[in-house]
Short mmCIF file of N, CA and C in Angstrom, two decimals:
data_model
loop_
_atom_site.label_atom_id
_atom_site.label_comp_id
_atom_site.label_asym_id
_atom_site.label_seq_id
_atom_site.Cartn_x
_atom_site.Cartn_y
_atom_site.Cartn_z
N UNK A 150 0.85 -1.19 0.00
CA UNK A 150 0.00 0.00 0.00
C UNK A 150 0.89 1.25 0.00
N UNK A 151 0.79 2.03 -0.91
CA UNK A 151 1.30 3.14 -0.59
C UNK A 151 0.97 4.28 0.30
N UNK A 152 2.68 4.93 0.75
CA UNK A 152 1.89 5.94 2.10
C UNK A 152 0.80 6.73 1.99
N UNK A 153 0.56 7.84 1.08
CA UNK A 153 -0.90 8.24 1.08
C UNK A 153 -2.18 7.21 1.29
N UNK A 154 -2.20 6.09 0.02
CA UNK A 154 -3.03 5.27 0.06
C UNK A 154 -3.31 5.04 2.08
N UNK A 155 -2.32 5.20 2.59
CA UNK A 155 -2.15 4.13 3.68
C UNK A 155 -2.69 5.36 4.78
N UNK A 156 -2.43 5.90 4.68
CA UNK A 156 -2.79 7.66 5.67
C UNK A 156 -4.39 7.73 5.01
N UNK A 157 -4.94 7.55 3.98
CA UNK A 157 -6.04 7.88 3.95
C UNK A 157 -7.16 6.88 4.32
N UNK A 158 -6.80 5.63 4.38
CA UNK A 158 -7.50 4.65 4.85
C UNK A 158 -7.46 4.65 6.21
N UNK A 159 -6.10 5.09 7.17
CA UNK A 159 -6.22 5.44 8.06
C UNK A 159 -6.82 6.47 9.06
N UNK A 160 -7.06 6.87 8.51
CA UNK A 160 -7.82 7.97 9.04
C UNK A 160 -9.17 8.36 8.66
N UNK A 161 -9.12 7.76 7.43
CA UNK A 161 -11.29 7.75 6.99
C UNK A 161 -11.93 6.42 7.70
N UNK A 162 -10.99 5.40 8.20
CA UNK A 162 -11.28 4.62 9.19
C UNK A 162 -11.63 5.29 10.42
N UNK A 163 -10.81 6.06 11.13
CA UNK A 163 -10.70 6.21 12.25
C UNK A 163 -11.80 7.00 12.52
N UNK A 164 -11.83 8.11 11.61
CA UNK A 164 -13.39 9.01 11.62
C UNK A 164 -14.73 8.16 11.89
N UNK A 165 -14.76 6.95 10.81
CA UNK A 165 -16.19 6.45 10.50
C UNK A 165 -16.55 5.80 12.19
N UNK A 166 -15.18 5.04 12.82
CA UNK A 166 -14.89 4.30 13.67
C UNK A 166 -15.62 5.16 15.27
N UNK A 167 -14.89 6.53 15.15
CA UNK A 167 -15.20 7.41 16.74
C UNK A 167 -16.49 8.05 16.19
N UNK A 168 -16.92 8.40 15.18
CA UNK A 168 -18.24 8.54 14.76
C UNK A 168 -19.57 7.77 15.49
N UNK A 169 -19.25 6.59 14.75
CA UNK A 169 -20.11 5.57 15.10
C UNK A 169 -20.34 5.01 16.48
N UNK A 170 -18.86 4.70 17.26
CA UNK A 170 -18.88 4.60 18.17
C UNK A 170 -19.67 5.37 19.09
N UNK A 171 -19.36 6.73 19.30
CA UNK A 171 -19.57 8.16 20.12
C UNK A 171 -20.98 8.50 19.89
N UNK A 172 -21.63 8.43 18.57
CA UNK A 172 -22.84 9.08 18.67
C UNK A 172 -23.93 8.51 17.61
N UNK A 173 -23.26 6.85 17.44
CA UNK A 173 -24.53 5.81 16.35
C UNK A 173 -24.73 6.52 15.65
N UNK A 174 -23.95 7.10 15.09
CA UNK A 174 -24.28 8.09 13.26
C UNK A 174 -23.10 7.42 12.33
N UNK A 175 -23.32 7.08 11.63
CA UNK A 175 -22.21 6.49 9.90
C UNK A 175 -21.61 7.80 9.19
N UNK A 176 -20.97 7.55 9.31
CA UNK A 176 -19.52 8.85 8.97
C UNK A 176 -19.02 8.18 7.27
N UNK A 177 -19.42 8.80 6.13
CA UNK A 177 -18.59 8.10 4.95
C UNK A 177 -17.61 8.59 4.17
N UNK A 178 -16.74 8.44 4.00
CA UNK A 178 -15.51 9.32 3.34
C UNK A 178 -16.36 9.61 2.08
N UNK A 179 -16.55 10.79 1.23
CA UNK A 179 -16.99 11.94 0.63
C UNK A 179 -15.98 11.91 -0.26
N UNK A 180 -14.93 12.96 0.48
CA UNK A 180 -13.87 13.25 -0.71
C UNK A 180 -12.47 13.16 -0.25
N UNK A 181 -11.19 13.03 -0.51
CA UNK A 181 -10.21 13.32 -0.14
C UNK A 181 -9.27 13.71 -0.93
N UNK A 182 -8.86 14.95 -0.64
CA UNK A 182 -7.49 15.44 -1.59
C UNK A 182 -6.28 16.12 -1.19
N UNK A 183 -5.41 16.73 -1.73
CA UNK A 183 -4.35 17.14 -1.25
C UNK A 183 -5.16 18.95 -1.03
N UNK A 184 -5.06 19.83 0.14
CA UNK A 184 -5.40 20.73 -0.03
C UNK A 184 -4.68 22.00 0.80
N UNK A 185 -4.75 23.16 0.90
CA UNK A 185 -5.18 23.44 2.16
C UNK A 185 -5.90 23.59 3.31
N UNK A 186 -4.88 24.03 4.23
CA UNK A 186 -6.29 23.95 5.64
C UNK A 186 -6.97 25.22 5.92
N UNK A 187 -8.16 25.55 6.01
CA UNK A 187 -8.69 26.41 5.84
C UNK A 187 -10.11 26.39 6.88
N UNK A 188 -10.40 26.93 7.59
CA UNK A 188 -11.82 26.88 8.73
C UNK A 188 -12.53 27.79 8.16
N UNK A 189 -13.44 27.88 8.05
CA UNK A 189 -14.49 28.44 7.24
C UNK A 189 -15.38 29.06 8.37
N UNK A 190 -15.39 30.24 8.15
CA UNK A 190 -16.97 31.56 9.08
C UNK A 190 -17.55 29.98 9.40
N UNK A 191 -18.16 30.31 10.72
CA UNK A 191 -19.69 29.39 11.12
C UNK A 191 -19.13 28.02 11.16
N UNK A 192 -17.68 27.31 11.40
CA UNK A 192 -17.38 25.74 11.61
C UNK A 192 -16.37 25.81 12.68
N UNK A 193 -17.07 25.14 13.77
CA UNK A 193 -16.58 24.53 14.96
C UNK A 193 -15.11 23.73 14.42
N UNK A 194 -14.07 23.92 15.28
CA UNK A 194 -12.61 23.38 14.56
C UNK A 194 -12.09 23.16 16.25
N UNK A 195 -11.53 21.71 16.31
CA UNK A 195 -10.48 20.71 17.02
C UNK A 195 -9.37 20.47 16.46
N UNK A 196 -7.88 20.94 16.94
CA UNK A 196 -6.68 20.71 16.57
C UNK A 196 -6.12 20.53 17.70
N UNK A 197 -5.15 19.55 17.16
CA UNK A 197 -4.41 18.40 18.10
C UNK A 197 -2.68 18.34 16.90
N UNK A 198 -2.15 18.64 18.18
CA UNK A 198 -0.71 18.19 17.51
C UNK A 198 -0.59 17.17 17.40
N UNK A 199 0.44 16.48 16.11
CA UNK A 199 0.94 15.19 15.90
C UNK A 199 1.74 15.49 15.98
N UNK A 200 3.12 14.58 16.68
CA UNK A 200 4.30 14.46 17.01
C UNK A 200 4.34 12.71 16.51
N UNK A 201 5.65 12.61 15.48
CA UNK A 201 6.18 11.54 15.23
C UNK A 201 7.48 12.01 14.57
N UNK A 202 8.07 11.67 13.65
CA UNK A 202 9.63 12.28 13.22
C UNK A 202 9.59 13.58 12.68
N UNK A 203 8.53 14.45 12.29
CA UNK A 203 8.16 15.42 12.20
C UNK A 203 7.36 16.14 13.55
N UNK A 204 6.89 17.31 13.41
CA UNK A 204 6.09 18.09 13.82
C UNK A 204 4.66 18.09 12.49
N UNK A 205 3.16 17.28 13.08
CA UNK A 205 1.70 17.75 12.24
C UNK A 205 0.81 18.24 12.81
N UNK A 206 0.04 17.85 12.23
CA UNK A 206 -1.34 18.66 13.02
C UNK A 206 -2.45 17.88 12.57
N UNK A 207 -3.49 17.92 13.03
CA UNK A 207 -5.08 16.83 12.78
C UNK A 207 -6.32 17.96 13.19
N UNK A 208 -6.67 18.67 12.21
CA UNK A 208 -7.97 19.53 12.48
C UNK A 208 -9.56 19.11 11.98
N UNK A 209 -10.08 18.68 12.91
CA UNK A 209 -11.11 18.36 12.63
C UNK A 209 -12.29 19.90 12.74
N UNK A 210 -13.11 19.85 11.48
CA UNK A 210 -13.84 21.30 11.69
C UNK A 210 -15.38 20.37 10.94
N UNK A 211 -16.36 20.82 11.48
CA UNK A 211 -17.48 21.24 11.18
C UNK A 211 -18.43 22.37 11.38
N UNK A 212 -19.39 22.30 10.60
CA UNK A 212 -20.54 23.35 10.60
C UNK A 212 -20.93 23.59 12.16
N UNK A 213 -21.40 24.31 12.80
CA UNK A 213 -22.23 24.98 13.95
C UNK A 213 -22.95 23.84 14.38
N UNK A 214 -23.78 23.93 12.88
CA UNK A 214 -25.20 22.90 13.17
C UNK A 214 -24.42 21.40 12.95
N UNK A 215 -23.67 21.08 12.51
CA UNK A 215 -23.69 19.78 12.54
C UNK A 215 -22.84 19.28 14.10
N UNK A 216 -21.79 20.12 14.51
CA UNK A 216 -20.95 20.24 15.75
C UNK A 216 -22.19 19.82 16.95
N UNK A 217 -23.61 20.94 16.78
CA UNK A 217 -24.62 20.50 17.88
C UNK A 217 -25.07 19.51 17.59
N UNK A 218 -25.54 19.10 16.30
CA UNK A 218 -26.49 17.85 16.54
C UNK A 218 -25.59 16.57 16.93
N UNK A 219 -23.94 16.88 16.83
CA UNK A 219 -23.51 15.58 17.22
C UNK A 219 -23.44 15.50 18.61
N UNK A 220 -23.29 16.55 19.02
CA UNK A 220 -22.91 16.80 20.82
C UNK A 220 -24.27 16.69 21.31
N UNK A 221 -25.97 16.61 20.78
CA UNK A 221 -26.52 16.16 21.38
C UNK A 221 -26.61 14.47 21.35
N UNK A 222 -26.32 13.65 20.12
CA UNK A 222 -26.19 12.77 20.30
C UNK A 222 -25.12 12.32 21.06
N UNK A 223 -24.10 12.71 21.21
CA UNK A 223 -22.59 12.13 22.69
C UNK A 223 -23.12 12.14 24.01
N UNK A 224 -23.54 13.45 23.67
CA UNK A 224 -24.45 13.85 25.37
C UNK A 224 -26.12 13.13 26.06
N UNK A 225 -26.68 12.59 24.61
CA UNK A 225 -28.16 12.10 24.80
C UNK A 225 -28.52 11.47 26.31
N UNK A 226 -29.24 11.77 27.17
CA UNK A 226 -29.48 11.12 28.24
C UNK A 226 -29.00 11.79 29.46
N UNK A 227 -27.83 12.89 28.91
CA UNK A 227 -27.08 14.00 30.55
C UNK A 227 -27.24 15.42 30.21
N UNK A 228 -27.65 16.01 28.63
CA UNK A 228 -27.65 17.06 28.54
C UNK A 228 -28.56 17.21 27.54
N UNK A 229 -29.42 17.92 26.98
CA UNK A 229 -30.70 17.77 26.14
C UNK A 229 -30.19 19.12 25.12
N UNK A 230 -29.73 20.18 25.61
CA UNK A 230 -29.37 21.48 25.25
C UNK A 230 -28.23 21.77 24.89
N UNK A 231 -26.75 21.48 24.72
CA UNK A 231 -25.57 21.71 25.19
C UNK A 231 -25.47 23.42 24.47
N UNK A 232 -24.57 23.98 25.25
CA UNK A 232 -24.12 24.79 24.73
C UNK A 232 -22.89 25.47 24.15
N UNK A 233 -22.56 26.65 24.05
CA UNK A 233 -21.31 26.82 22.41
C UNK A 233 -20.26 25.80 23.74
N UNK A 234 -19.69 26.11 24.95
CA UNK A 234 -18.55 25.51 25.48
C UNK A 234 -19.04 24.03 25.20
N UNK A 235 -19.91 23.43 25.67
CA UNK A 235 -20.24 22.09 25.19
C UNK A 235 -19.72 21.41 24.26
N UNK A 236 -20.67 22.03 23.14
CA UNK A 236 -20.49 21.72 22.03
C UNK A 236 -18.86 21.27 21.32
N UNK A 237 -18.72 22.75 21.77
CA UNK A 237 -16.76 23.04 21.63
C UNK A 237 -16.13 21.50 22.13
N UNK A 238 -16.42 21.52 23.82
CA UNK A 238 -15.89 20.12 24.10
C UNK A 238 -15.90 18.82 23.23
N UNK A 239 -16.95 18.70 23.16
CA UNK A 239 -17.53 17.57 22.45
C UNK A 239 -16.88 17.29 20.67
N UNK A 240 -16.69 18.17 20.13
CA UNK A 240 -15.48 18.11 19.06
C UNK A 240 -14.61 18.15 19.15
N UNK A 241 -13.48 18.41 20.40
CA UNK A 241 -12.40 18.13 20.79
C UNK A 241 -12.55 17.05 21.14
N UNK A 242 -13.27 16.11 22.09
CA UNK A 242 -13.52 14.56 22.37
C UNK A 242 -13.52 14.03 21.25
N UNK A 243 -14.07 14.28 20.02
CA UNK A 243 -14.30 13.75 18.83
C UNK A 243 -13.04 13.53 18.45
N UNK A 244 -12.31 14.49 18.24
CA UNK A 244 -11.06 14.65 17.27
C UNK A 244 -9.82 13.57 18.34
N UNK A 245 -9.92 14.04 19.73
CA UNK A 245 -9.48 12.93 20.47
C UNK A 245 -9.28 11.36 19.82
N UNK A 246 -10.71 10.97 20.34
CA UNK A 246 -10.97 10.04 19.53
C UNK A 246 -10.23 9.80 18.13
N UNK A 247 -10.42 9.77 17.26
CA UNK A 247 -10.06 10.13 15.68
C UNK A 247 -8.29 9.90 16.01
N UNK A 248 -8.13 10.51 16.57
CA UNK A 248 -6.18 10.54 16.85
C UNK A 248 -5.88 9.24 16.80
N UNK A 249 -6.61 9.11 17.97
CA UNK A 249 -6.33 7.36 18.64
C UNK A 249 -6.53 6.67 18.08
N UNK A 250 -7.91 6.66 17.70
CA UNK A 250 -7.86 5.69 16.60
C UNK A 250 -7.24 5.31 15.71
N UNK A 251 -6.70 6.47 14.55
CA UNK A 251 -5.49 6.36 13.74
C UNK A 251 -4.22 6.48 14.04
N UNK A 252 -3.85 6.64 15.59
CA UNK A 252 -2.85 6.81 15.73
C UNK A 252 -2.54 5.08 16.22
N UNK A 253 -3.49 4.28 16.30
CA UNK A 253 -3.43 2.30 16.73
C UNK A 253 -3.11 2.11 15.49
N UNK A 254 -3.74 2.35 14.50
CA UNK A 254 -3.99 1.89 12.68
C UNK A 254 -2.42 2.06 12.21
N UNK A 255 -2.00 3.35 12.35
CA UNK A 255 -0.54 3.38 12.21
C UNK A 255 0.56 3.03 13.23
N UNK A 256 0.01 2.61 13.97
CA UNK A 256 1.48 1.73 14.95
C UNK A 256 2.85 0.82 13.86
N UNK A 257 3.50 1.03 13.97
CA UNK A 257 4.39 0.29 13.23
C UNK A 257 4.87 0.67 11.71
N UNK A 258 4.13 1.27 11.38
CA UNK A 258 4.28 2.03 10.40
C UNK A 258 5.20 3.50 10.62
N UNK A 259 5.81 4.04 8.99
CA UNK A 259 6.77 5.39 9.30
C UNK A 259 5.68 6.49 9.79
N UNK A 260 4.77 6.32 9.70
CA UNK A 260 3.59 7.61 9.91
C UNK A 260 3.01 7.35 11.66
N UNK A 261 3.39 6.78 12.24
CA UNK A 261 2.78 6.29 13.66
C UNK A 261 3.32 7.91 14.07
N UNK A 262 2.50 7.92 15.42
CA UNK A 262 2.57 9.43 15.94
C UNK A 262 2.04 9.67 17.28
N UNK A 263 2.33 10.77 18.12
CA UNK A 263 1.86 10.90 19.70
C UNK A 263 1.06 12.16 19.20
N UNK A 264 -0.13 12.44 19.77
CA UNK A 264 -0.98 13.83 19.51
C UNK A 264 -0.91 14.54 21.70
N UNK A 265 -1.29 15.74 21.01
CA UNK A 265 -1.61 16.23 21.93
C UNK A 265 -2.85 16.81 22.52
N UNK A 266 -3.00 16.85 23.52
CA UNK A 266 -5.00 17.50 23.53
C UNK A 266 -4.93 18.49 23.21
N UNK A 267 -6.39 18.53 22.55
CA UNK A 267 -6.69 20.07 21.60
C UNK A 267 -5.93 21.31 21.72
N UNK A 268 -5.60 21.92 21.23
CA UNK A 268 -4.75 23.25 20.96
C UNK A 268 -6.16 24.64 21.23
N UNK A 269 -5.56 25.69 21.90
CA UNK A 269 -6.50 26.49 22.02
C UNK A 269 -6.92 27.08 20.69
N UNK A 270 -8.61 27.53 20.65
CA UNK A 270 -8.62 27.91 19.26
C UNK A 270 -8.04 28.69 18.52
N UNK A 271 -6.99 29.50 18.92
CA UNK A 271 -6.88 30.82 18.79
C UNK A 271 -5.00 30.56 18.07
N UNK A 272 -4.65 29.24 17.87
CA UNK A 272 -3.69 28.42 18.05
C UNK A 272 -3.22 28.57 16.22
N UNK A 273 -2.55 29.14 15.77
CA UNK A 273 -2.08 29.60 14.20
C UNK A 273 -1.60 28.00 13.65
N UNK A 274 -2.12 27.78 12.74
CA UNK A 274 -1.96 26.66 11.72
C UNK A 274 -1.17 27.40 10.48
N UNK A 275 0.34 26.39 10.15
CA UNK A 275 0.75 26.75 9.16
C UNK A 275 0.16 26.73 7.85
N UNK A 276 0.19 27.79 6.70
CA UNK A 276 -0.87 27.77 5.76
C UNK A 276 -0.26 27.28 4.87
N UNK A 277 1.10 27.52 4.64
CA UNK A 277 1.84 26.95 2.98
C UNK A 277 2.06 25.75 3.00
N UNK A 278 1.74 24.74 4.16
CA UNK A 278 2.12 23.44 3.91
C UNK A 278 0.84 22.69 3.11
N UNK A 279 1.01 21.66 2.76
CA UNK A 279 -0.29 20.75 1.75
C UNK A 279 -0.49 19.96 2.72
N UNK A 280 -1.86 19.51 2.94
CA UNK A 280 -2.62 19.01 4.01
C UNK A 280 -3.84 17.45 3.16
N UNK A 281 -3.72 16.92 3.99
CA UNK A 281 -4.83 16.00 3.07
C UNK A 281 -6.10 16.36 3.73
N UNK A 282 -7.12 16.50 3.31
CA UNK A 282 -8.20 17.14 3.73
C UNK A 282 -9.08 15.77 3.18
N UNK A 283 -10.07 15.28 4.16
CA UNK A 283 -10.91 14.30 4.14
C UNK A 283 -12.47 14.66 4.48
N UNK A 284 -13.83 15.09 3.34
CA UNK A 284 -14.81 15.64 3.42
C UNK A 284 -15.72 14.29 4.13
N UNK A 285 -16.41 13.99 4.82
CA UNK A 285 -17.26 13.01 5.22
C UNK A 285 -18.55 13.63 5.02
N UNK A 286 -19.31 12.68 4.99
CA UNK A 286 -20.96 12.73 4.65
C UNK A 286 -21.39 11.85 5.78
N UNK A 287 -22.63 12.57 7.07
CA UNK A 287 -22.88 11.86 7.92
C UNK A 287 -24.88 12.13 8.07
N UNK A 288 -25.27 11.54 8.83
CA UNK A 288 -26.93 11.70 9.06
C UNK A 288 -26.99 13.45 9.60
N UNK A 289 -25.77 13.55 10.40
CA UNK A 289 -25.91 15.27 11.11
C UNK A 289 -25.31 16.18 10.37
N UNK A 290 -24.72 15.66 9.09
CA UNK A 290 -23.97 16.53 8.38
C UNK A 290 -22.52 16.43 7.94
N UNK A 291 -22.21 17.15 7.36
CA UNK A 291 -20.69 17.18 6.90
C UNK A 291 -19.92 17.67 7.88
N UNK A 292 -18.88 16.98 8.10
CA UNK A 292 -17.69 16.86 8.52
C UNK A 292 -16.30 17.02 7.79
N UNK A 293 -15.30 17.62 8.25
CA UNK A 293 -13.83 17.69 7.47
C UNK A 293 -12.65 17.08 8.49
N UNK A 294 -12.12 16.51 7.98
CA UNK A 294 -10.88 16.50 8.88
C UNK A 294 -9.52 16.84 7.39
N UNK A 295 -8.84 17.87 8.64
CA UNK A 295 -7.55 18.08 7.58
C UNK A 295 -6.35 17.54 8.32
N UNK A 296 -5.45 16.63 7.83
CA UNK A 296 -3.97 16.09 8.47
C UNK A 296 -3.09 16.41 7.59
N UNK A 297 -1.90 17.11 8.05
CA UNK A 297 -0.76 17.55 7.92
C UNK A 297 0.46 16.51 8.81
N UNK A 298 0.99 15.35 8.19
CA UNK A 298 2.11 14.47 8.62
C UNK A 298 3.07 14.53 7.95
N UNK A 299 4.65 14.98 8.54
CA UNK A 299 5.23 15.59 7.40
C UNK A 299 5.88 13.94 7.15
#
């Protein structure tokens, strides 16, 4: 398998995987390409350092509305309402998740990696580097995750 091939299976795994797990919604890889990273007005965004022989990064961003309807499904049964800090949490748990997951998938492999918990939002992402950006299609909406592994 080649390394891209192998980074993108890894990680459109790991999405569908803490998806499903966390909040019984099906997460489907959409699109994936080489891009930049870019957060868009109105999308909730989780970044987590990757540390492996490089310095990366793993930003998971969605829409407002799709960020709540997943954090009411994580939360179903302790919180009926959540709000923006909630919410916020609850996509950092997500992206958590997502790390780990792909960060088991690549054990042993040159791409294996240590993350760190979420980065404050306010936290500057390098822009000139190329990022693989992974669009998902879910029941609550679209989802992005962008990874930068150098």
């Amino acid at each position: 398998m080649e390394n891209r091939d192998e980074l993108t299976q890894a990680f459109a795994t790991a999405v569908s995987v803490a998806i499903r797990e966390m909040a019984s919604v099906e997460a489907a890889l959409a699109d994936s390409r080489p891009e930049k990273c870019a957060i868009q007005p109105g999308e909730i965004a989780a970044t987590l350092r990757l540390t492996g022989r490089d310095e990366g990064f793993l930003v998971l961003t969605m829409p407002t509305e799709t960020a709540t309807a997943l954090a009411r499904l994580v939360l179903a049964g302790t919180l009926n309402d959540p709000d923006e800090a909630m919410v916020q949490d609850c996509v950092n748990e997500v992206a958590n998740i997502i790390a780990g997951q792909a960060k088991t998938l690549l054990y042993g492999t040159p791409h294996h990696f240590s993350f760190s918990p979420p980065l404050a939002a306010a936290s500057p992402l390098p822009s000139e580097i190329e990022w693989m950006v992974q669009t998902f299609a879910s029941d609550v909406g679209e989802l992005t995750l962008h990874v930068h592994l150098p």
